[in-house]
Coordinates of C-alpha atoms in Angstrom, one line a residue:
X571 CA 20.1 40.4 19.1
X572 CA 17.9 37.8 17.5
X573 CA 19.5 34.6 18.0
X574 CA 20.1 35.6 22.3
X575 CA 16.5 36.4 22.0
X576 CA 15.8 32.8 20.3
X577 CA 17.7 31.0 23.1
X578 CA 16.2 33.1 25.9
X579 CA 12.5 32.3 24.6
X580 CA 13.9 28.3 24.6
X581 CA 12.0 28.2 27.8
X582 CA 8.5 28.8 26.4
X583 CA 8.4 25.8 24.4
X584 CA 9.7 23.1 26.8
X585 CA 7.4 24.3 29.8
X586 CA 4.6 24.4 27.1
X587 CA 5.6 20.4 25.5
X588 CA 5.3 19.4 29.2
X589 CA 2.2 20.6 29.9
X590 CA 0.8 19.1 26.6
X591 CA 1.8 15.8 27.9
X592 CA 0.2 16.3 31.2
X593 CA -3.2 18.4 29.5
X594 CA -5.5 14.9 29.0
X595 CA -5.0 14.0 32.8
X596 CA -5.5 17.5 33.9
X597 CA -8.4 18.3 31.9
X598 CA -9.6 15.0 32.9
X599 CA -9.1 16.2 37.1
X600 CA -10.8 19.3 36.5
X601 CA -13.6 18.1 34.9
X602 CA -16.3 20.7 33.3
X603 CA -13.9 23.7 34.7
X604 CA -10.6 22.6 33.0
X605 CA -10.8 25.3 30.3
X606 CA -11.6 27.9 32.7
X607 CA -9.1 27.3 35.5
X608 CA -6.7 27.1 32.0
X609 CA -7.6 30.2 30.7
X610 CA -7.4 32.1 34.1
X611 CA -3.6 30.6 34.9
X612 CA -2.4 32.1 31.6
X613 CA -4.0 35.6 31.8
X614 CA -2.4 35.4 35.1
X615 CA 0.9 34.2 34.5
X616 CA 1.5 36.5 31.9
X617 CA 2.2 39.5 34.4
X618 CA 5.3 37.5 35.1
X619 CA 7.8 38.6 32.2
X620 CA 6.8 42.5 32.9
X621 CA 7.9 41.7 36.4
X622 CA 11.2 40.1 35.1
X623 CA 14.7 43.0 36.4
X624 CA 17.1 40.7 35.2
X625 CA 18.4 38.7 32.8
X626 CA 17.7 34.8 34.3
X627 CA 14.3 36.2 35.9
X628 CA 12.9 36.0 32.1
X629 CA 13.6 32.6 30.9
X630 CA 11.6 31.5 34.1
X631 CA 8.6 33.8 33.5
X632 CA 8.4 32.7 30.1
X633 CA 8.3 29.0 31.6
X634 CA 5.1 29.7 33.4
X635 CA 3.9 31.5 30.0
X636 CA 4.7 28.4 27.5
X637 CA 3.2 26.4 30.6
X638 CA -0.2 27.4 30.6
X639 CA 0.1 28.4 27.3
X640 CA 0.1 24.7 26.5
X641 CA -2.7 23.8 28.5
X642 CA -4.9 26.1 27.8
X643 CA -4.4 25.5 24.1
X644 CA -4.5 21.3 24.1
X645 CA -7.9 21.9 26.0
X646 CA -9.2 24.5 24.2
X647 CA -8.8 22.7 20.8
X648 CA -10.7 19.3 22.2
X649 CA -13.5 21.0 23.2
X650 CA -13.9 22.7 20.0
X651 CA -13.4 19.6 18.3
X652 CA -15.9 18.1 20.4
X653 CA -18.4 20.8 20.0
X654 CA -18.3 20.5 16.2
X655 CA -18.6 16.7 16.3
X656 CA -22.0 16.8 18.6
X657 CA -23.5 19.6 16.9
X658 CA -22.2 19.0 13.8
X659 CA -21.1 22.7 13.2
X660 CA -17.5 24.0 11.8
X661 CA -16.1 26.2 14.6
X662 CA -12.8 25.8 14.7
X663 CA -12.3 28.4 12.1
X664 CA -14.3 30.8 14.4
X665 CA -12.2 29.5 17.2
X666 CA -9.5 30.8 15.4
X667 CA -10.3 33.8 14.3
X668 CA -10.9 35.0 17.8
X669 CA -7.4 34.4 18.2
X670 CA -6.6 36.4 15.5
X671 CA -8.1 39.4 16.4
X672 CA -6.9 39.6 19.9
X673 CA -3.5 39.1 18.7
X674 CA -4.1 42.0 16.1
X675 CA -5.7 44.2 19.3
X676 CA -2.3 43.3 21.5
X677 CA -0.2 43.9 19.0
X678 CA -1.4 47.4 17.9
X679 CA -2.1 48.3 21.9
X680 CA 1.6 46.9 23.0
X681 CA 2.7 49.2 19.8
X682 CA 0.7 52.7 21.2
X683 CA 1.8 51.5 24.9
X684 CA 5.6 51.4 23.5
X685 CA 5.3 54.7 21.6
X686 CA 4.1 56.1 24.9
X687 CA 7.3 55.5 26.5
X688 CA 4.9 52.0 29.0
X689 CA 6.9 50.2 30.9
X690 CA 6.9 46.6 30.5
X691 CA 5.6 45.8 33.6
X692 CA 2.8 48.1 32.6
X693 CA 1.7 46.6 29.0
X694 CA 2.2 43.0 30.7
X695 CA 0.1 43.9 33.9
X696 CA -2.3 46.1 31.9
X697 CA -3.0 43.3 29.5
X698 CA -3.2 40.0 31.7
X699 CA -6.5 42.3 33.9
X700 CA -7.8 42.2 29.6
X701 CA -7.1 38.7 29.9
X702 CA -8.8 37.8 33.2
X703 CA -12.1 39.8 31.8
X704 CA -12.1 37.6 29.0
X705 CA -11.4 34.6 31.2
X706 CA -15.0 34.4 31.8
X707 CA -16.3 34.2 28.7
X708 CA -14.7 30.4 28.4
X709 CA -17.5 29.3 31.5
X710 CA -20.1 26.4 30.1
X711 CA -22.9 24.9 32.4
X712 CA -21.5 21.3 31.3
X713 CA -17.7 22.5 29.6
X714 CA -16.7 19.2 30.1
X715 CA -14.1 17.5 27.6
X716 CA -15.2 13.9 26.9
X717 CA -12.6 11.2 26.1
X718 CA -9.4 12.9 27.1
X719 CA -9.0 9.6 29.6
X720 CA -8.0 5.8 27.1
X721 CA -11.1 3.8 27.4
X722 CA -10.0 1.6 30.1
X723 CA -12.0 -1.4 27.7
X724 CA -9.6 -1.0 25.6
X725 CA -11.5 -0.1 22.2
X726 CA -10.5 2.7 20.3
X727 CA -7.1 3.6 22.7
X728 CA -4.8 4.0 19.7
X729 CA -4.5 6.9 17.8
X730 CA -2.4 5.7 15.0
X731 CA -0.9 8.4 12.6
X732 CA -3.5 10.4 12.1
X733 CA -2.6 13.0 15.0
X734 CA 1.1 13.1 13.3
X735 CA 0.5 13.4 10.2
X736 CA -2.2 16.6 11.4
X737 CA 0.1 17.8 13.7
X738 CA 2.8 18.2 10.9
X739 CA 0.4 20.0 9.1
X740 CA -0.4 22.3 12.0
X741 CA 3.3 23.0 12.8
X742 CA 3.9 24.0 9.6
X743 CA 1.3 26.8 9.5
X744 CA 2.1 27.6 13.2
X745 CA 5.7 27.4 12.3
X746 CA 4.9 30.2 9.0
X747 CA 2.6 32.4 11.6
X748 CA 5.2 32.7 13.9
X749 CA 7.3 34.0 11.5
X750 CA 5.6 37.0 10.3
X751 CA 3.9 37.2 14.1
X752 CA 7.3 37.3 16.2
X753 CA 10.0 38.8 13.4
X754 CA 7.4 40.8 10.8
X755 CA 8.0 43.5 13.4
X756 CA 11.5 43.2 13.7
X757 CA 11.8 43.0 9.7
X758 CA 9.8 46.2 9.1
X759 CA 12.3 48.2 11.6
X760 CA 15.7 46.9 11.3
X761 CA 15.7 45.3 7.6
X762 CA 13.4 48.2 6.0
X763 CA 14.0 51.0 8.1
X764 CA 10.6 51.6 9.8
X765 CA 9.4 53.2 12.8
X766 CA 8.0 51.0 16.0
X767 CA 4.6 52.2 15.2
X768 CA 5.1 51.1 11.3
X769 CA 6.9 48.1 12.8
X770 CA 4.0 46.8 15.1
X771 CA 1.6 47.3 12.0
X772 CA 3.1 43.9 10.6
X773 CA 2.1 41.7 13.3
X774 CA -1.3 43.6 13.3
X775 CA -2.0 43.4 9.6
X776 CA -1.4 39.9 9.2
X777 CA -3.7 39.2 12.6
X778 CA -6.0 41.0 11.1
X779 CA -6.0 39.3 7.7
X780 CA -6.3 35.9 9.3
X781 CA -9.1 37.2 11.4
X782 CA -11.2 38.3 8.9
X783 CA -10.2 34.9 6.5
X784 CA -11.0 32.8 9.2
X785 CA -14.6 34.1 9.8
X786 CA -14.3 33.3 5.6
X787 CA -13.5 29.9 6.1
X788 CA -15.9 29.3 8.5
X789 CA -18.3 29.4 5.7
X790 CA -16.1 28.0 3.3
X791 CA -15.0 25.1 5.3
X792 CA -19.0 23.5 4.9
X793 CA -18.7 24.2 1.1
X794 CA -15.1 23.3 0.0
X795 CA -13.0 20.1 0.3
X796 CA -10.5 20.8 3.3
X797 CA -8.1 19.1 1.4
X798 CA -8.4 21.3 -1.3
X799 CA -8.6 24.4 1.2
X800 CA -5.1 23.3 2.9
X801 CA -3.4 23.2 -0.3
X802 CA -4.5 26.1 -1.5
X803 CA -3.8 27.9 1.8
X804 CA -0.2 26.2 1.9
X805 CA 0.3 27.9 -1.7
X806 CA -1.5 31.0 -1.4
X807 CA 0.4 31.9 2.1
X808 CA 4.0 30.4 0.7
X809 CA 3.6 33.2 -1.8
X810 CA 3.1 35.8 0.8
X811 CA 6.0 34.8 2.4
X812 CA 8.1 35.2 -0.8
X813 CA 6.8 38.7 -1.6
X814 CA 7.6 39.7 2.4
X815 CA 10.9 38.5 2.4
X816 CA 11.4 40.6 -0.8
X817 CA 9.9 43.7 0.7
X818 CA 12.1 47.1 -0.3
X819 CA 9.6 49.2 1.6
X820 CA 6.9 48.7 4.7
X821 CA 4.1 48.8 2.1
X822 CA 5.1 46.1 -0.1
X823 CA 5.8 44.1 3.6
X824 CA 2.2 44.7 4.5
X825 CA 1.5 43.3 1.1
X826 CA 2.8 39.9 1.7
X827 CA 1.6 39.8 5.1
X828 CA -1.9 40.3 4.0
X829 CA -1.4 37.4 1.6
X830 CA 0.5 35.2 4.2
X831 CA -2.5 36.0 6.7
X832 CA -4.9 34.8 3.8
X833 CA -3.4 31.6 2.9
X834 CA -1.9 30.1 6.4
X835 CA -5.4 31.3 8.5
X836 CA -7.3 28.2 7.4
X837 CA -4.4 26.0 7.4
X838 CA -4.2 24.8 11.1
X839 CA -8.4 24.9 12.1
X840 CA -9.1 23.0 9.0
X841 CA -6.3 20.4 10.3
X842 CA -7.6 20.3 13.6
X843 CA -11.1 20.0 12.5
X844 CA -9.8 17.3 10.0
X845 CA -8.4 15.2 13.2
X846 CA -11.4 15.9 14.8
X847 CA -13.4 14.4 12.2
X848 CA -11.8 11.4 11.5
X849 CA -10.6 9.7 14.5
X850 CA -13.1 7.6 16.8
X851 CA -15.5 9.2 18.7
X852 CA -13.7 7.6 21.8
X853 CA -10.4 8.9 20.9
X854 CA -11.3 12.2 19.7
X855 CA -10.3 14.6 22.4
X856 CA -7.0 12.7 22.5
X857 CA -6.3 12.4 19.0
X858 CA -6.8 16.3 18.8
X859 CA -4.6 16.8 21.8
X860 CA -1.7 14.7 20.4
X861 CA -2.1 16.5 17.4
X862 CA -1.9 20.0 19.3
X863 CA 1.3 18.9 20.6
X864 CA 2.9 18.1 17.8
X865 CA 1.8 21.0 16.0
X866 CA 3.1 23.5 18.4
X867 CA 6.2 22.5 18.3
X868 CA 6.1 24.5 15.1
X869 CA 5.0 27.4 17.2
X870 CA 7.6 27.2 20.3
X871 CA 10.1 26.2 18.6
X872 CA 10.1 28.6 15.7
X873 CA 11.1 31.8 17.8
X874 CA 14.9 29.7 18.3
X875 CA 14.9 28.6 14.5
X876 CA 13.9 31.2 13.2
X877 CA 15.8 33.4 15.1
X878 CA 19.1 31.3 14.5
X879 CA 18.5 31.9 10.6
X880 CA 17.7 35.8 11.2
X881 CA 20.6 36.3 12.8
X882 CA 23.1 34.0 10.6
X883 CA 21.1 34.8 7.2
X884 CA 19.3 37.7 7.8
X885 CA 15.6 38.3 8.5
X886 CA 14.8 37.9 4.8
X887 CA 15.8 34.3 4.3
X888 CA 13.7 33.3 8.0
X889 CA 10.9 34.4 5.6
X890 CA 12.3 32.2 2.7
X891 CA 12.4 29.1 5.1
X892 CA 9.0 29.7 6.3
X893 CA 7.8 29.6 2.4
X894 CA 9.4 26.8 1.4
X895 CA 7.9 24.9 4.8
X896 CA 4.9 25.4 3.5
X897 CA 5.3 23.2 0.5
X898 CA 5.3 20.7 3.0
X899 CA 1.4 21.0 3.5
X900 CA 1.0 19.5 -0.5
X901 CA 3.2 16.5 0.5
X902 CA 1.4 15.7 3.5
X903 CA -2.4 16.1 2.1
X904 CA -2.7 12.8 0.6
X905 CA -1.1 10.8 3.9
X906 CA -3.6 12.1 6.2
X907 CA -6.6 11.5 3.5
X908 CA -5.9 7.9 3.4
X909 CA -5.4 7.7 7.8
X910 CA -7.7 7.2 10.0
X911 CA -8.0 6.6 14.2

């Protein structure tokens, strides 16, 4: 059921906290192939949980998963952050929206591989060799990530609140993807009936939504406020939410997943380009890893919450929770506009 589920994916998110702890030194060992090496340990590791025949084998799959999970995320944030800093181009909203669409591809592959009657161990294995091919892409002649080490003169090694405050901002939106990401499917089958093919359209549409917003805000984020672009993705998406969790049919579930995609897409890049922005030059890279961190606990931990309040409430009201957490964007807004590094 949901909640087992929850407590069985608890491993993902502590294997993933201790490898955000540990990504500044590592990237800093690896040097101009840390994001590489990163991305190349998680396409691999992910043939793991396909492999997994029992129960207690999964938990320590998903370990390695949330591990270089982590890392590869912490790194790949700085160096966009970085990027957009020296060449003085948003990209994190591009960033992003890559994300989005592979998660839109998986989701509608995994779906045609489970209506095929695939094996686990086939959809895993088949899409870590994806993984690997894409792997390469993340190569750079100089990829190195600058400042993830404290300036050993001193100047500029605290972060202050500014990484909290973004991170908040980030787990909330990572918090409300992961909602509609992990249990739209679930929602679409068990609360309104659908098929597995109508159920892993949920997942897809609202990857595909953000994908598409996300290439929107990456013009919009060098023409609008980002402060006014987080609240009005915190409101737009909290309404998506609502009309989700008030679904009577699949349609009218796509509906508010399209609208959720719309609103929470910009939420976390503009955040993490916001950090990026205004900490020190010195303390950039870590100010935007500290801030991954803390977002992501939104994202790891969200599968257990959320999946405690499916399964005591009902899938509708983990939507209702996600909506209301979004409010917390507005509150938040004016704490980080008046922080700096």
């Amino acid at each position: 059921d949901e909640t087992r589920l929850g407590l069985v994916m608890l491993f993902t998110p502590i294997a993933a906290v201790c490898a955000m702890l540990l990504a500044p030194r590592i990237g800093a060992a690896l040097g101009g192939i840390a994001l590489p090496v990163a991305t190349l340990a998680m396409a691999c590791v992910f043939l793991l949980p396909g492999q997994a025949v029992v129960l207690w084998m999964f938990p320590l799959a998903m370990l390695a998963c949330g591990a270089a999970t982590g890392l590869t995320d912490v790194l790949m944030n700085a160096r966009v952050a970085e990027l957009e800093n020296t060449r003085g181009v948003p990209l994190m909203n591009l960033s992003h929206a890559a994300y989005s669409f592979g998660y839109a591809g998986g989701a509608l592959t995994t779906g045609a591989m489970r209506s095929a009657a695939w094996s686990p161990a086939w959809v895993m294995g088949s899409m870590a060799c994806v993984c690997v091919l894409f792997a390469v892409l993340t190569w750079e002649k100089d990829g190195a990530i600058h400042g993830l080490r404290k300036p050993k003169d001193g100047t500029s090694g605290h972060l202050g609140l500014l990484p909290l405050i973004g991170g908040g901002i980030v787990l909330i939106a990572f918090l409300t993807e992961n909602a509609a990401e992990n249990w739209s499917a679930l929602h679409i089958e068990k609360t309104l009936g659908g098929s597995p093919n109508q159920g892993a359209m949920g997942p897809a549409t609202l990857a595909l939504t953000m994908g598409f917003a996300r290439l929107a805000g990456q013009g919009f984020a060098a023409r609008i406020n980002p402060y006014r672009l987080l609240a009005a993705g915190a409101v737009i998406a909290c309404l998506g939410a609502l009309i989700a969790a008030g679904a009577v049919a699949p349609p009218m579930a796509y509906a508010g997943f399209i609208v959720m995609g719309i609103g929470s897409s910009v939420i976390a890049p503009t955040a993490f380009s916001l950090v990026g922005r205004l900490a020190a030059p010195q303390a950039r890279a870590r100010a935007v890893a500290r801030a991954t961190l803390w977002g992501y606990f939104g994202y790891f931990f969200g599968p257990p919450t959320l999946g405690f309040i499916a399964g005591t409430f009902g899938l509708r009201m983990a939507f209702v929770f996600a909506a209301f957490m979004l409010l917390g964007v507005l509150a938040l807004l004016p704490m980080m506009a008046r922080t700096r590094s």
